[in-house]
Amino acid sequence: MRRLFAAFVATMIIFVGAPAAAHAKAPGGPGLGDDYYPDYGNSGYDVSHYDIRLRYTPSTDRLTGTTTILAKATQDLSRFNLDFLLDVSSVRVNNRPAAFTTQGEHELVVTPARPVANGGDLTIVVQYAGVPSTEVGAGYTAWIRTPDGALAVGEPEIAWWWYPSNDHPSDKATFDVSVSVPDGLEAISNGVQPRPPVRETLGYTRWSWRSLKPQATYLTFLAVGQYDITTDTTSSGQLIYNAYSQLLEPDFRNAAQASVERTAEITDWESEVFGPYPFEARGGVVTPPGTLGFALETQTRPNYSSAFFRRGSNTSVVVHENAHQWFGDSVSVEEWKHIWLNEGFASYAEWLWSEKNDEGTAQEIFDYLYATYPADADIWTTAPADPGTAQLFGDAVYDRGAMTLHQLRVAVGDDDFFEILRTWAATHRYGNATTPEFTALAEKISGQDLDALFSAWLYTPSKPVIASVAALRGAPVAPKSWATISATHDLLHR
Ligand SMILES: [Zn+2]
């Protein structure tokens, strides 16, 4: 019906002979139709690069900046949306001032002076200022003020508080992030430093960062504060850049350093298991105590809550966040409901690390979880392939996701299982993927019909029955690694 009507209108215009008839300009949409977050991201264009140039003053939490977005129209475009919360003072599109207004909670609606044809280039320049800690979106404030600076680290929401974007993991882009902060502070982001920090006027120093590979908006981070930095290069010549908040107590600091300094070793091992490391740099940021409550796989450089290190060193969390560089960062979800493709895989990496270090095999961890989660627990009543927003970071996504991968490994054998993981990472490198694509790949490589396995483990909200369960006699003993893995997951579930 709608289609017929549009065709009729187009025909009419052509008959009238208006010059604009060739392109029936239409507005871009305020969302991408994600099943869970329909108004996240925007339709009508595709971003290739963000240039984010900011000044930030921690004492007032004042952020001012200009973000330049390079994009291509994916339809004839009369106007389009960006996702953003701060106050905008001007927008230019293709060198002309553009009209703009806000709509709803996080939509910035931009009307270019001249419409853009499908396939046409967009250069969008947005000037803005604000106090991010006073802005509320999705019911909370993701921007975190710390005693000595700030943290922009969050999932799925974070970009809205510091740069305008097409905020959905299906539109990845490269980034330049350049931030001027008071002398003596560090301003840390993803990737490599195209130039060392530069002193500007009036007591400010500018820090510049560059992400060379496509990066999702939520995986782009900013950490401002007083950090001790360690740098090195890997055997392959990649930058390792680690940052430790100077506010960490010495025992936390030592435990954090004893974990995060092993990032190169851990990612080298992960490269053997998952295939080549996908990015240009490695490292980690350990945030001030009492600020960040979780860890996030921010691209090339995960951010960690200091709480992960309160009981001593914790390599599990380093393994988890860096496994995401393959599963989550390089291969990103096409929609948020596919989140187990991130969390199940990163959790299973912890099991593999436990196995490698003789702290419990993946099978032992599987058996322990299968036997000990009560029958009515969320892990069984939630289908990992469609957890809903309330369980987006729940046990089903993490632990049952990992259990699903273990059942796949048991079914197809180690050779096929690890080939499936490596082929998955290679096939969708720097792109997006879905659960049906993964299950199809597993069937293709193994040559097996795995419908029953995936149906029970991924799609059914009840505890799967396994044939070998009779082998589980008596009370299972927790594998040695389980205390650390489970404490890590309690924090990751945030
Ligand atoms: Zn994770």
mmCIF file of N, CA and C and ligand atoms in Angstrom, residues 155 295-297 320-321 324 342-343 346-347 393 398 492 494, ligand 1:
data_model
loop_
_atom_site.group_PDB
_atom_site.id
_atom_site.type_symbol
_atom_site.label_atom_id
_atom_site.label_comp_id
_atom_site.label_asym_id
_atom_site.label_seq_id
_atom_site.Cartn_x
_atom_site.Cartn_y
_atom_site.Cartn_z
ATOM 1 N N GLU A 155 28.375 0.985 28.217
ATOM 2 C CA GLU A 155 27.749 0.118 27.217
ATOM 3 C C GLU A 155 26.290 -0.126 27.610
ATOM 4 N N ALA A 295 34.235 -3.506 34.097
ATOM 5 C CA ALA A 295 35.303 -3.390 33.109
ATOM 6 C C ALA A 295 34.652 -3.330 31.741
ATOM 7 N N LEU A 296 35.308 -2.694 30.791
ATOM 8 C CA LEU A 296 34.762 -2.641 29.436
ATOM 9 C C LEU A 296 35.892 -2.813 28.426
ATOM 10 N N GLU A 297 35.534 -3.546 27.360
ATOM 11 C CA GLU A 297 36.510 -3.920 26.337
ATOM 12 C C GLU A 297 36.771 -2.786 25.353
ATOM 13 N N HIS A 320 39.354 -11.916 29.644
ATOM 14 C CA HIS A 320 37.982 -11.641 29.191
ATOM 15 C C HIS A 320 37.938 -10.387 28.306
ATOM 16 N N GLU A 321 38.440 -9.281 28.819
ATOM 17 C CA GLU A 321 38.320 -8.014 28.076
ATOM 18 C C GLU A 321 39.121 -8.044 26.778
ATOM 19 N N HIS A 324 37.477 -9.967 23.963
ATOM 20 C CA HIS A 324 36.511 -9.110 23.272
ATOM 21 C C HIS A 324 37.140 -8.361 22.096
ATOM 22 N N ASN A 342 29.359 -11.717 22.077
ATOM 23 C CA ASN A 342 30.450 -11.025 22.771
ATOM 24 C C ASN A 342 30.761 -11.718 24.093
ATOM 25 N N GLU A 343 29.750 -11.786 24.962
ATOM 26 C CA GLU A 343 30.001 -12.180 26.356
ATOM 27 C C GLU A 343 30.206 -13.684 26.538
ATOM 28 N N ALA A 346 33.850 -14.238 25.318
ATOM 29 C CA ALA A 346 34.866 -13.696 26.244
ATOM 30 C C ALA A 346 34.895 -14.514 27.532
ATOM 31 N N SER A 347 33.733 -14.994 27.977
ATOM 32 C CA SER A 347 33.697 -15.826 29.180
ATOM 33 C C SER A 347 34.351 -17.178 28.910
ATOM 34 N N PHE A 393 23.004 -8.255 30.266
ATOM 35 C CA PHE A 393 24.306 -8.605 30.844
ATOM 36 C C PHE A 393 24.121 -9.621 31.977
ATOM 37 N N TYR A 398 26.438 -14.542 29.708
ATOM 38 C CA TYR A 398 27.846 -14.842 30.024
ATOM 39 C C TYR A 398 28.069 -16.349 30.193
ATOM 40 N N LEU A 492 31.247 -7.898 36.323
ATOM 41 C CA LEU A 492 30.960 -7.612 34.911
ATOM 42 C C LEU A 492 29.460 -7.484 34.668
ATOM 43 N N ARG A 494 27.459 -6.037 36.424
ATOM 44 C CA ARG A 494 27.075 -4.697 36.868
ATOM 45 C C ARG A 494 25.572 -4.560 37.027
HETATM 46 ZN ZN ZN B 1 32.497 -8.905 28.569
#
